[in-house]
CSV table of C-alpha atoms in Angstrom, one decimal:
chain,number,residue,atom,x,y,z
A,1,UNK,CA,12.1,-94.3,13.1
A,2,UNK,CA,12.9,-90.7,13.9
A,3,UNK,CA,13.7,-88.4,10.9
A,4,UNK,CA,16.4,-85.8,10.9
A,5,UNK,CA,15.7,-82.1,10.9
A,6,UNK,CA,14.2,-80.5,7.8
A,7,UNK,CA,17.0,-79.2,5.6
A,8,UNK,CA,16.1,-76.2,3.4
A,9,UNK,CA,18.0,-74.4,0.6
A,10,UNK,CA,20.1,-71.4,1.5
A,11,UNK,CA,18.5,-68.0,1.1
A,12,UNK,CA,20.0,-64.5,0.6
A,13,UNK,CA,18.9,-62.0,3.2
A,14,UNK,CA,19.0,-58.2,3.1
A,15,UNK,CA,21.2,-56.5,5.7
A,16,UNK,CA,19.5,-56.2,9.1
A,17,UNK,CA,19.4,-52.4,8.9
A,18,UNK,CA,17.5,-52.6,5.6
A,19,UNK,CA,15.1,-55.2,7.0
A,20,UNK,CA,14.5,-53.0,10.0
A,21,UNK,CA,13.6,-50.0,7.8
A,22,UNK,CA,11.1,-52.2,6.0
A,23,UNK,CA,9.7,-53.5,9.3
A,24,UNK,CA,9.0,-50.0,10.6
A,25,UNK,CA,7.0,-49.3,7.4
A,26,UNK,CA,4.8,-52.4,7.7
A,27,UNK,CA,1.2,-51.3,8.3
A,28,UNK,CA,0.6,-53.7,11.2
A,29,UNK,CA,3.7,-52.5,13.2
A,30,UNK,CA,3.4,-48.9,12.1
A,31,UNK,CA,-0.1,-48.6,13.4
A,32,UNK,CA,0.8,-50.3,16.7
A,33,UNK,CA,3.7,-47.8,17.1
A,34,UNK,CA,1.5,-44.8,16.4
A,35,UNK,CA,-1.1,-46.0,18.9
A,36,UNK,CA,1.6,-46.5,21.5
A,37,UNK,CA,2.8,-42.9,21.0
A,38,UNK,CA,-0.7,-41.7,21.1
A,39,UNK,CA,-1.4,-43.6,24.3
A,40,UNK,CA,1.6,-41.9,26.1
A,41,UNK,CA,1.7,-41.3,29.0
A,42,UNK,CA,-1.3,-43.6,29.6
A,43,UNK,CA,-4.8,-44.6,28.3
A,44,UNK,CA,-7.7,-46.1,30.2
A,45,UNK,CA,-8.6,-49.7,29.4
A,46,UNK,CA,-11.2,-52.2,30.3
A,47,UNK,CA,-10.6,-55.5,32.2
A,48,UNK,CA,-9.5,-57.2,28.9
A,49,UNK,CA,-6.9,-54.5,28.3
A,50,UNK,CA,-8.9,-53.0,25.4
A,51,UNK,CA,-9.7,-49.4,24.7
A,52,UNK,CA,-13.0,-47.9,25.9
A,53,UNK,CA,-15.5,-47.2,23.2
A,54,UNK,CA,-14.9,-43.4,23.0
A,55,UNK,CA,-11.1,-43.9,22.9
A,56,UNK,CA,-11.4,-46.6,20.2
A,57,UNK,CA,-13.0,-44.0,18.0
A,58,UNK,CA,-10.3,-41.4,18.8
A,59,UNK,CA,-7.7,-44.1,18.1
A,60,UNK,CA,-9.2,-44.8,14.7
A,61,UNK,CA,-9.1,-41.1,13.9
A,62,UNK,CA,-5.5,-41.0,14.9
A,63,UNK,CA,-4.7,-43.8,12.4
A,64,UNK,CA,-6.8,-42.2,9.7
A,65,UNK,CA,-9.2,-45.1,9.6
A,66,UNK,CA,-12.8,-44.2,8.7
A,67,UNK,CA,-15.5,-45.2,11.2
A,68,UNK,CA,-18.3,-43.7,9.1
A,69,UNK,CA,-18.9,-46.7,6.8
A,70,UNK,CA,-19.4,-49.7,9.1
A,71,UNK,CA,-17.1,-51.3,11.7
A,72,UNK,CA,-14.1,-52.1,9.6
A,73,UNK,CA,-12.1,-49.0,10.7
A,74,UNK,CA,-12.8,-49.8,14.3
A,75,UNK,CA,-11.9,-53.5,13.8
A,76,UNK,CA,-8.5,-52.5,12.3
A,77,UNK,CA,-7.9,-50.1,15.1
A,78,UNK,CA,-8.6,-52.8,17.7
A,79,UNK,CA,-6.3,-55.1,15.9
A,80,UNK,CA,-3.5,-52.5,16.0
A,81,UNK,CA,-4.1,-52.0,19.7
A,82,UNK,CA,-4.0,-55.7,20.3
A,83,UNK,CA,-0.7,-56.0,18.4
A,84,UNK,CA,0.8,-53.1,20.5
A,85,UNK,CA,-0.2,-55.0,23.7
A,86,UNK,CA,0.8,-58.5,22.4
A,87,UNK,CA,4.3,-57.3,21.4
A,88,UNK,CA,5.0,-55.4,24.6
A,89,UNK,CA,4.9,-52.0,23.0
A,90,UNK,CA,2.1,-51.3,25.5
A,91,UNK,CA,2.0,-52.6,29.0
A,92,UNK,CA,-1.5,-53.1,30.5
A,93,UNK,CA,-2.0,-52.5,34.2
A,94,UNK,CA,-5.3,-53.8,35.5
A,95,UNK,CA,-6.6,-53.0,39.0
A,96,UNK,CA,-7.0,-56.4,40.8
A,97,UNK,CA,-10.4,-55.5,42.3
A,98,UNK,CA,-11.7,-54.0,39.0
A,99,UNK,CA,-10.6,-57.1,37.1
A,100,UNK,CA,-13.0,-59.2,39.0
A,101,UNK,CA,-15.9,-56.8,39.3
A,102,UNK,CA,-15.9,-54.5,36.3
A,103,UNK,CA,-17.8,-55.5,33.2
A,104,UNK,CA,-16.0,-55.6,29.9
A,105,UNK,CA,-16.0,-52.2,28.2
A,106,UNK,CA,-15.8,-50.2,31.5
A,107,UNK,CA,-12.7,-48.6,33.0
A,108,UNK,CA,-10.6,-51.2,34.9
A,109,UNK,CA,-7.0,-50.1,34.4
A,110,UNK,CA,-4.5,-48.3,32.1
A,111,UNK,CA,-2.1,-48.9,29.3
A,112,UNK,CA,1.4,-47.3,29.4
A,113,UNK,CA,4.4,-47.6,27.0
A,114,UNK,CA,6.2,-50.9,27.6
A,115,UNK,CA,9.7,-52.3,27.5
A,116,UNK,CA,9.4,-53.2,23.8
A,117,UNK,CA,8.7,-49.5,23.0
A,118,UNK,CA,11.9,-48.5,24.6
A,119,UNK,CA,13.8,-51.1,22.6
A,120,UNK,CA,12.3,-50.3,19.3
A,121,UNK,CA,12.8,-46.6,19.7
A,122,UNK,CA,16.4,-47.3,20.6
A,123,UNK,CA,17.2,-48.0,17.0
A,124,UNK,CA,18.9,-51.4,17.2
A,125,UNK,CA,17.9,-53.2,14.0
A,126,UNK,CA,17.7,-56.6,15.7
A,127,UNK,CA,15.3,-55.2,18.3
A,128,UNK,CA,13.1,-53.8,15.5
A,129,UNK,CA,13.1,-57.2,13.7
A,130,UNK,CA,12.3,-59.1,16.9
A,131,UNK,CA,9.3,-56.9,17.6
A,132,UNK,CA,8.1,-57.0,14.0
A,133,UNK,CA,8.2,-60.8,14.1
A,134,UNK,CA,6.2,-60.8,17.3
A,135,UNK,CA,3.6,-58.6,15.5
A,136,UNK,CA,3.6,-61.0,12.6
A,137,UNK,CA,3.1,-63.9,15.0
A,138,UNK,CA,0.0,-62.1,16.3
A,139,UNK,CA,-1.3,-61.7,12.7
A,140,UNK,CA,-0.7,-65.4,12.0
A,141,UNK,CA,-2.6,-66.4,15.1
A,142,UNK,CA,-5.5,-64.2,14.0
A,143,UNK,CA,-5.5,-65.6,10.5
A,144,UNK,CA,-5.8,-69.1,11.9
A,145,UNK,CA,-8.6,-68.1,14.3
A,146,UNK,CA,-12.3,-68.9,13.6
A,147,UNK,CA,-14.3,-66.5,11.4
A,148,UNK,CA,-16.1,-64.5,14.0
A,149,UNK,CA,-18.8,-63.3,11.6
A,150,UNK,CA,-19.6,-67.0,11.1
A,151,UNK,CA,-19.5,-67.5,14.9
A,152,UNK,CA,-22.1,-64.8,15.3
A,153,UNK,CA,-24.4,-66.5,12.8
A,154,UNK,CA,-24.0,-69.8,14.7
A,155,UNK,CA,-24.8,-68.1,18.0
A,156,UNK,CA,-28.0,-66.7,16.5
A,157,UNK,CA,-29.1,-70.0,15.0
A,158,UNK,CA,-28.4,-72.8,17.3
A,159,UNK,CA,-27.4,-74.3,20.6
A,160,UNK,CA,-24.6,-76.7,19.4
A,161,UNK,CA,-20.9,-76.2,20.2
A,162,UNK,CA,-19.7,-73.2,18.2
A,163,UNK,CA,-16.5,-74.7,16.9
A,164,UNK,CA,-18.1,-78.0,16.2
A,165,UNK,CA,-20.7,-76.3,14.0
A,166,UNK,CA,-18.0,-74.4,12.2
A,167,UNK,CA,-15.9,-77.6,11.8
A,168,UNK,CA,-12.9,-75.5,12.7
A,169,UNK,CA,-9.9,-76.7,14.6
A,170,UNK,CA,-7.7,-73.6,15.4
A,171,UNK,CA,-4.6,-75.8,16.1
A,172,UNK,CA,-5.1,-77.7,12.8
A,173,UNK,CA,-5.6,-74.5,10.9
A,174,UNK,CA,-2.4,-73.0,12.4
A,175,UNK,CA,-0.5,-76.1,11.4
A,176,UNK,CA,-1.9,-75.9,7.9
A,177,UNK,CA,-0.9,-72.2,7.6
A,178,UNK,CA,2.6,-72.9,9.0
A,179,UNK,CA,3.0,-75.8,6.5
A,180,UNK,CA,1.9,-73.6,3.6
A,181,UNK,CA,4.4,-70.8,4.5
A,182,UNK,CA,7.2,-73.3,5.0
A,183,UNK,CA,6.5,-74.8,1.5
A,184,UNK,CA,6.4,-71.3,0.1
A,185,UNK,CA,9.8,-70.6,1.6
A,186,UNK,CA,11.2,-73.8,0.2
A,187,UNK,CA,9.7,-73.2,-3.3
A,188,UNK,CA,11.0,-69.7,-3.5
A,189,UNK,CA,14.5,-70.8,-2.3
A,190,UNK,CA,14.6,-73.6,-4.9
A,191,UNK,CA,13.3,-71.3,-7.6
A,192,UNK,CA,16.1,-68.8,-6.8
A,193,UNK,CA,18.6,-71.6,-6.8
A,194,UNK,CA,17.6,-72.7,-10.3
A,195,UNK,CA,17.2,-69.2,-11.6
A,196,UNK,CA,13.9,-70.3,-13.1
A,197,UNK,CA,11.6,-67.4,-12.7
A,198,UNK,CA,9.2,-67.3,-15.6
A,199,UNK,CA,9.4,-64.2,-17.8
A,200,UNK,CA,6.9,-61.6,-16.7
A,201,UNK,CA,6.4,-62.9,-13.2
A,202,UNK,CA,7.4,-60.9,-10.2
A,203,UNK,CA,10.7,-62.5,-9.1
A,204,UNK,CA,10.1,-65.2,-6.6
A,205,UNK,CA,6.3,-65.2,-7.0
A,206,UNK,CA,4.6,-68.6,-6.8
A,207,UNK,CA,1.2,-69.4,-8.4
A,208,UNK,CA,-1.3,-70.3,-5.7
A,209,UNK,CA,-2.3,-73.6,-7.4
A,210,UNK,CA,1.4,-74.6,-7.3
A,211,UNK,CA,1.6,-73.9,-3.5
A,212,UNK,CA,-1.7,-75.7,-2.9
A,213,UNK,CA,-0.5,-78.7,-4.9
A,214,UNK,CA,2.6,-78.9,-2.8
A,215,UNK,CA,0.4,-79.4,0.2
A,216,UNK,CA,-1.8,-82.0,-1.4
A,217,UNK,CA,-0.3,-83.9,-4.3
A,218,UNK,CA,2.0,-86.8,-3.3
A,219,UNK,CA,5.5,-86.6,-4.7
A,220,UNK,CA,5.2,-89.9,-6.5
A,221,UNK,CA,1.9,-88.9,-8.2
A,222,UNK,CA,2.6,-88.0,-11.8
A,223,UNK,CA,-0.9,-87.2,-12.9
A,224,UNK,CA,-3.3,-86.0,-10.1
A,225,UNK,CA,-6.7,-87.5,-10.1
A,226,UNK,CA,-9.9,-85.5,-10.3
A,227,UNK,CA,-10.4,-86.0,-6.5
A,228,UNK,CA,-6.9,-84.7,-5.8
A,229,UNK,CA,-7.5,-81.7,-8.1
A,230,UNK,CA,-10.7,-80.9,-6.2
A,231,UNK,CA,-8.7,-81.0,-3.0
A,232,UNK,CA,-6.1,-78.6,-4.5
A,233,UNK,CA,-9.0,-76.2,-5.3
A,234,UNK,CA,-10.3,-76.4,-1.7
A,235,UNK,CA,-6.8,-75.7,-0.3
A,236,UNK,CA,-6.4,-72.8,-2.7
A,237,UNK,CA,-9.5,-71.2,-1.3
A,238,UNK,CA,-8.4,-71.8,2.3
A,239,UNK,CA,-5.0,-70.2,1.5
A,240,UNK,CA,-6.8,-67.3,-0.3
A,241,UNK,CA,-8.7,-66.5,2.9
A,242,UNK,CA,-5.6,-66.7,5.1
A,243,UNK,CA,-3.4,-64.7,2.8
A,244,UNK,CA,-5.9,-61.9,2.5
A,245,UNK,CA,-5.9,-61.6,6.3
A,246,UNK,CA,-2.1,-61.3,6.3
A,247,UNK,CA,-2.0,-58.4,3.9
A,248,UNK,CA,-0.8,-55.9,6.6
A,249,UNK,CA,1.7,-58.2,8.3
A,250,UNK,CA,4.7,-57.6,6.0
A,251,UNK,CA,5.1,-61.3,5.5
A,252,UNK,CA,3.6,-61.6,2.1
A,253,UNK,CA,3.0,-59.9,-1.2
A,254,UNK,CA,-0.3,-61.5,-2.4
A,255,UNK,CA,-2.4,-61.1,-5.5
A,256,UNK,CA,-5.7,-62.7,-4.5
A,257,UNK,CA,-7.7,-65.1,-6.6
A,258,UNK,CA,-9.9,-63.3,-9.1
A,259,UNK,CA,-13.4,-63.0,-7.7
A,260,UNK,CA,-14.8,-63.9,-11.2
A,261,UNK,CA,-13.0,-67.3,-11.0
A,262,UNK,CA,-14.6,-68.0,-7.6
A,263,UNK,CA,-18.0,-67.6,-9.2
A,264,UNK,CA,-17.0,-69.7,-12.2
A,265,UNK,CA,-15.7,-72.4,-9.9
A,266,UNK,CA,-19.2,-72.9,-8.4
A,267,UNK,CA,-20.4,-74.1,-11.8
A,268,UNK,CA,-17.3,-76.0,-13.0
A,269,UNK,CA,-14.9,-78.6,-11.6
A,270,UNK,CA,-12.0,-76.6,-10.5
A,271,UNK,CA,-9.8,-73.6,-11.6
A,272,UNK,CA,-8.1,-74.8,-14.8
A,273,UNK,CA,-10.2,-77.9,-15.1
A,274,UNK,CA,-9.1,-81.4,-14.1
A,275,UNK,CA,-5.8,-82.4,-15.7
A,276,UNK,CA,-5.5,-79.1,-17.7
A,277,UNK,CA,-2.4,-76.9,-17.5
A,278,UNK,CA,-3.0,-73.3,-16.7
A,279,UNK,CA,-2.5,-70.8,-19.5
A,280,UNK,CA,0.6,-68.7,-18.5
A,281,UNK,CA,-1.3,-65.5,-19.4
A,282,UNK,CA,-4.1,-66.6,-17.1
A,283,UNK,CA,-2.1,-68.0,-14.2
A,284,UNK,CA,-2.1,-64.8,-12.2
A,285,UNK,CA,-5.9,-64.9,-12.0
A,286,UNK,CA,-5.6,-67.9,-9.7
A,287,UNK,CA,-3.5,-66.0,-7.2
A,288,UNK,CA,0.2,-65.2,-6.9
A,289,UNK,CA,2.1,-65.1,-3.6
A,290,UNK,CA,5.6,-64.4,-2.5
A,291,UNK,CA,7.4,-63.9,0.8
A,292,UNK,CA,8.7,-60.3,1.1
A,293,UNK,CA,12.3,-59.9,2.1
A,294,UNK,CA,11.0,-59.4,5.6
A,295,UNK,CA,8.9,-62.6,5.2
A,296,UNK,CA,12.0,-64.6,4.1
A,297,UNK,CA,13.8,-63.4,7.2
A,298,UNK,CA,10.8,-64.1,9.5
A,299,UNK,CA,10.1,-67.5,8.1
A,300,UNK,CA,13.8,-68.5,8.4
A,301,UNK,CA,13.7,-67.5,12.1
A,302,UNK,CA,10.5,-69.4,12.7
A,303,UNK,CA,11.8,-72.5,10.8
A,304,UNK,CA,15.1,-72.4,12.7
A,305,UNK,CA,13.2,-72.2,16.0
A,306,UNK,CA,11.2,-75.3,15.0
A,307,UNK,CA,14.5,-77.2,14.5
A,308,UNK,CA,14.9,-76.9,10.7
A,309,UNK,CA,18.3,-76.2,9.1
A,310,UNK,CA,17.6,-73.0,7.2
A,311,UNK,CA,20.9,-71.5,6.2
A,312,UNK,CA,21.4,-68.0,4.8
A,313,UNK,CA,24.2,-66.8,2.5
A,314,UNK,CA,26.9,-65.4,4.7
A,315,UNK,CA,26.4,-67.7,7.6
A,316,UNK,CA,29.7,-69.4,7.0
A,317,UNK,CA,31.9,-66.3,6.3
A,318,UNK,CA,33.5,-66.4,9.7
A,319,UNK,CA,33.7,-70.2,10.0
A,320,UNK,CA,36.4,-72.7,9.3
A,321,UNK,CA,37.4,-74.1,6.0
A,322,UNK,CA,36.1,-77.5,7.1
A,323,UNK,CA,32.7,-76.1,7.9
A,324,UNK,CA,32.6,-74.3,4.6
A,325,UNK,CA,33.5,-77.3,2.5
A,326,UNK,CA,31.1,-79.6,4.4
A,327,UNK,CA,28.2,-77.2,4.0
A,328,UNK,CA,28.8,-76.3,0.3
A,329,UNK,CA,28.6,-79.9,-0.8
A,330,UNK,CA,24.9,-79.6,-0.2
A,331,UNK,CA,24.4,-76.0,-1.7
A,332,UNK,CA,23.2,-75.2,-5.2
A,333,UNK,CA,25.9,-74.0,-7.5
A,334,UNK,CA,25.1,-70.2,-7.4
A,335,UNK,CA,24.6,-70.3,-3.6
A,336,UNK,CA,27.9,-72.2,-3.1
A,337,UNK,CA,29.8,-69.6,-5.2
A,338,UNK,CA,28.2,-66.7,-3.3
A,339,UNK,CA,29.0,-68.2,0.1
A,340,UNK,CA,32.6,-69.1,-1.0
A,341,UNK,CA,33.2,-65.5,-2.2
A,342,UNK,CA,32.1,-64.1,1.2
A,343,UNK,CA,34.4,-66.6,3.0
A,344,UNK,CA,37.4,-65.7,0.8
A,345,UNK,CA,36.8,-62.0,1.1
A,346,UNK,CA,38.0,-61.8,4.6
A,347,UNK,CA,41.2,-63.8,4.1
A,348,UNK,CA,44.5,-63.6,2.3
A,349,UNK,CA,44.6,-65.8,-0.8
A,350,UNK,CA,47.5,-68.0,0.2
A,351,UNK,CA,46.2,-68.5,3.8
A,352,UNK,CA,42.7,-69.3,2.5
A,353,UNK,CA,44.1,-71.8,0.0
A,354,UNK,CA,46.1,-73.6,2.7
A,355,UNK,CA,43.1,-73.8,5.0
A,356,UNK,CA,40.9,-75.2,2.2
A,357,UNK,CA,43.5,-77.7,1.2
A,358,UNK,CA,43.9,-78.9,4.8
A,359,UNK,CA,40.1,-79.2,5.1
A,360,UNK,CA,40.0,-81.3,1.9
A,361,UNK,CA,42.1,-84.1,3.2
A,362,UNK,CA,40.6,-87.3,4.5
A,363,UNK,CA,39.5,-90.8,3.6
A,364,UNK,CA,35.9,-90.6,5.0
A,365,UNK,CA,32.9,-90.9,2.6
A,366,UNK,CA,32.4,-87.2,2.5
A,367,UNK,CA,36.0,-86.4,1.6
A,368,UNK,CA,35.6,-86.6,-2.2
A,369,UNK,CA,32.8,-84.0,-2.0
A,370,UNK,CA,35.0,-81.7,0.1
A,371,UNK,CA,37.8,-82.0,-2.4
A,372,UNK,CA,35.5,-81.2,-5.3
A,373,UNK,CA,34.2,-78.1,-3.5
A,374,UNK,CA,37.7,-77.2,-2.6
A,375,UNK,CA,38.8,-77.3,-6.2
A,376,UNK,CA,35.8,-75.2,-7.3
A,377,UNK,CA,36.4,-72.6,-4.5
A,378,UNK,CA,40.1,-72.4,-5.4
A,379,UNK,CA,39.2,-71.2,-8.9
A,380,UNK,CA,38.0,-68.0,-7.3
A,381,UNK,CA,41.5,-67.2,-6.1
A,382,UNK,CA,44.2,-65.4,-8.2
A,383,UNK,CA,47.9,-65.8,-8.5
A,384,UNK,CA,48.6,-64.9,-4.9
A,385,UNK,CA,47.4,-68.4,-3.9
A,386,UNK,CA,50.0,-70.1,-6.1
A,387,UNK,CA,52.6,-70.8,-3.3
A,388,UNK,CA,50.0,-72.7,-1.3
A,389,UNK,CA,49.1,-74.9,-4.3
A,390,UNK,CA,52.7,-75.7,-5.1
A,391,UNK,CA,53.2,-76.9,-1.5
A,392,UNK,CA,50.9,-79.9,-2.1
A,393,UNK,CA,52.2,-81.0,-5.5
A,394,UNK,CA,53.8,-84.0,-4.0
A,395,UNK,CA,50.6,-84.9,-2.0
A,396,UNK,CA,49.1,-88.0,-3.6
A,397,UNK,CA,45.6,-86.9,-2.7
A,398,UNK,CA,45.8,-83.1,-3.5
A,399,UNK,CA,48.6,-83.0,-6.1
A,400,UNK,CA,46.2,-83.7,-8.9
A,401,UNK,CA,43.8,-80.8,-8.2
A,402,UNK,CA,46.8,-78.5,-7.5
A,403,UNK,CA,48.2,-79.3,-11.0
A,404,UNK,CA,44.8,-78.5,-12.5
A,405,UNK,CA,44.7,-75.1,-10.8
A,406,UNK,CA,48.3,-74.2,-11.8
A,407,UNK,CA,47.9,-75.3,-15.3
A,408,UNK,CA,44.6,-73.4,-15.8
A,409,UNK,CA,46.5,-70.2,-14.7
A,410,UNK,CA,49.4,-70.8,-17.1
A,411,UNK,CA,51.9,-71.3,-14.3
A,412,UNK,CA,55.4,-72.3,-15.3
A,413,UNK,CA,57.2,-75.5,-14.3
A,414,UNK,CA,54.2,-77.6,-13.4
A,415,UNK,CA,55.3,-81.2,-13.2
A,416,UNK,CA,53.2,-83.6,-15.1
A,417,UNK,CA,51.1,-86.1,-13.0
A,418,UNK,CA,51.9,-89.7,-13.2
A,419,UNK,CA,49.2,-92.2,-14.3
A,420,UNK,CA,48.4,-93.2,-10.7
A,421,UNK,CA,47.6,-89.6,-9.8
A,422,UNK,CA,45.5,-89.1,-12.8
A,423,UNK,CA,43.3,-92.1,-12.2
A,424,UNK,CA,43.0,-91.4,-8.5
A,425,UNK,CA,41.8,-87.9,-9.2
A,426,UNK,CA,39.3,-89.3,-11.7
A,427,UNK,CA,37.9,-91.8,-9.2
A,428,UNK,CA,37.8,-89.1,-6.5
A,429,UNK,CA,35.9,-86.6,-8.8
A,430,UNK,CA,33.4,-89.2,-9.9
A,431,UNK,CA,32.8,-90.3,-6.3
A,432,UNK,CA,32.0,-86.7,-5.4
A,433,UNK,CA,29.6,-86.2,-8.3
A,434,UNK,CA,27.8,-89.5,-7.6
A,435,UNK,CA,27.4,-88.5,-4.0
A,436,UNK,CA,26.0,-85.1,-5.1
A,437,UNK,CA,23.4,-87.0,-7.2
A,438,UNK,CA,24.2,-85.0,-10.3
A,439,UNK,CA,22.0,-85.4,-13.3
A,440,UNK,CA,22.3,-89.0,-14.6
A,441,UNK,CA,22.4,-88.0,-18.2
A,442,UNK,CA,25.3,-85.6,-17.5
A,443,UNK,CA,27.2,-88.3,-15.6
A,444,UNK,CA,26.5,-90.8,-18.3
A,445,UNK,CA,28.1,-88.5,-20.9
A,446,UNK,CA,31.1,-87.9,-18.5
A,447,UNK,CA,31.6,-91.6,-18.0
A,448,UNK,CA,31.5,-92.3,-21.8
A,449,UNK,CA,34.0,-89.6,-22.5
A,450,UNK,CA,36.4,-90.7,-19.8
A,451,UNK,CA,36.4,-94.3,-21.1
A,452,UNK,CA,36.8,-93.1,-24.7
A,453,UNK,CA,39.8,-90.9,-23.8
A,454,UNK,CA,41.7,-93.6,-21.9
A,455,UNK,CA,42.6,-96.9,-23.6
A,456,UNK,CA,42.3,-99.7,-21.1
A,457,UNK,CA,40.5,-97.5,-18.6
A,458,UNK,CA,39.0,-100.2,-16.6
A,459,UNK,CA,42.1,-102.4,-16.6
A,460,UNK,CA,43.9,-99.6,-14.7
A,461,UNK,CA,41.0,-98.1,-12.7
A,462,UNK,CA,40.3,-101.2,-10.5
A,463,UNK,CA,43.8,-100.9,-9.1
A,464,UNK,CA,43.3,-97.3,-7.8
A,465,UNK,CA,43.9,-97.2,-4.1
A,466,UNK,CA,40.8,-95.1,-3.3
A,467,UNK,CA,38.0,-96.1,-0.8
A,468,UNK,CA,35.3,-95.4,-3.4
A,469,UNK,CA,36.9,-97.3,-6.4
A,470,UNK,CA,34.6,-100.3,-6.4
A,471,UNK,CA,31.5,-98.1,-5.9
A,472,UNK,CA,32.5,-95.7,-8.7
A,473,UNK,CA,33.1,-98.6,-11.1
A,474,UNK,CA,29.8,-100.2,-10.3
A,475,UNK,CA,28.1,-96.8,-11.0
A,476,UNK,CA,30.0,-96.5,-14.3
A,477,UNK,CA,28.6,-99.9,-15.2
A,478,UNK,CA,25.1,-98.6,-14.6
A,479,UNK,CA,25.7,-95.3,-16.4
A,480,UNK,CA,27.8,-96.2,-19.5
A,481,UNK,CA,25.5,-96.4,-22.6
A,482,UNK,CA,27.6,-99.1,-24.3
A,483,UNK,CA,26.8,-102.6,-23.2
A,484,UNK,CA,30.3,-104.0,-23.5
A,485,UNK,CA,31.9,-101.0,-21.6
A,486,UNK,CA,29.2,-101.4,-18.9
A,487,UNK,CA,30.1,-105.0,-18.5
A,488,UNK,CA,33.8,-104.2,-18.3
A,489,UNK,CA,33.1,-101.7,-15.6
A,490,UNK,CA,31.2,-104.3,-13.6
A,491,UNK,CA,34.1,-106.7,-13.9
A,492,UNK,CA,36.5,-104.0,-12.8
A,493,UNK,CA,34.3,-103.3,-9.8
A,494,UNK,CA,34.4,-107.0,-8.8
A,495,UNK,CA,38.2,-107.0,-9.1
A,496,UNK,CA,38.4,-103.9,-6.9
A,497,UNK,CA,36.3,-105.4,-4.2
A,498,UNK,CA,38.3,-108.7,-4.3
A,499,UNK,CA,41.5,-106.7,-4.0
A,500,UNK,CA,40.3,-104.7,-0.9
A,501,UNK,CA,38.8,-107.8,0.8
A,502,UNK,CA,41.9,-110.0,0.4
């Protein structure tokens, strides 16, 4: 059976211009741009498109990277040059004859500023972001590549296949890293939705053990076994290696695992011990990671390209009322309010109210959810919307919520609803809350209070002409804490089904 697309919580993005300014300051892209400017109008390259040895040293000096203490400065310079080529900031032109006959490291062509350099210097924020994301993709590919220092050791030692000896599958490692970043995106989005950042943590930061556990521990497992905890530790160390390599990409803010813990882990079971909770004061020693604002943007683009539904606050501002209500039924409360405010900001109050009320109509299973979101969105409007609400007072499906809105604002001459309208609105609201899978304990309290306020509630409720009446009454039978009331609810549900089937 095929599954639907991955649906992720909505995120809030910085404006494109702000993101572009951040992107231009990212070390990986900044170095590539500086080398492109330095290479203008052209620089000689070898058959692989890489700088010749002398120019590589000059390029390192241009970037202020020391070449006196080992090869690290040259390696970082070569990486920056590779990013410039991979992103199209530099275009490499190799002589066809030289490409076949010239050894690597000897002159075979030239590098000149490319089309991407013209785009990024043109100042369009989206061009800047596209090129930064291309640079980040290069960094991700390198992070998933084999450890070439280990490769050299294998080459010196043996005659077996290199990647077999390393037990390294680049495609598998790339998928692992993609999964980790997708989980990080989802964890940060959910944490923001719940406003549950722990005191003292950098907003949005996720402990590395939590991220590792999200990749390993099955959802249904309440208490991880020692074997699973060992696997979590192994995944943590893999992530630590990858995230260190992504430090200059602009994707992550990462506080690495404390080196002392790595030494301790060689003598003990695992960081934190099997089954032990981490001391909040010590948790940062195990690594803390967050996507930067750029990283949130970049991961959202990558996830959307992979077919996931990854909304951002503001996506619906120019859309229809129907699109707004349908989407917000699946949004966390704070995100739904923020999106609704943006949608309302571009419209006159009365016109917005009419469009929302029209979108709230319907008898389909999703209609109760739309009406509940409509009612919540209408609370954001002031007195200017009153004429639109009065227009639906006689509507049997919308008149109840219109009366609630008018009464809450102290409007005059609001006609009292009849009993049928009160019970219909009650069933409709419960149907929406049940569909939203609200907290069972809260729904249980609501059901108990409703029944307590209305004598003979179930005797009247089963007669309500609403598509969800029987389902709502059955749910009330499950949720009501009183055994007799629960039994009355089930009886009423049976009557409602009998009425609709006859």
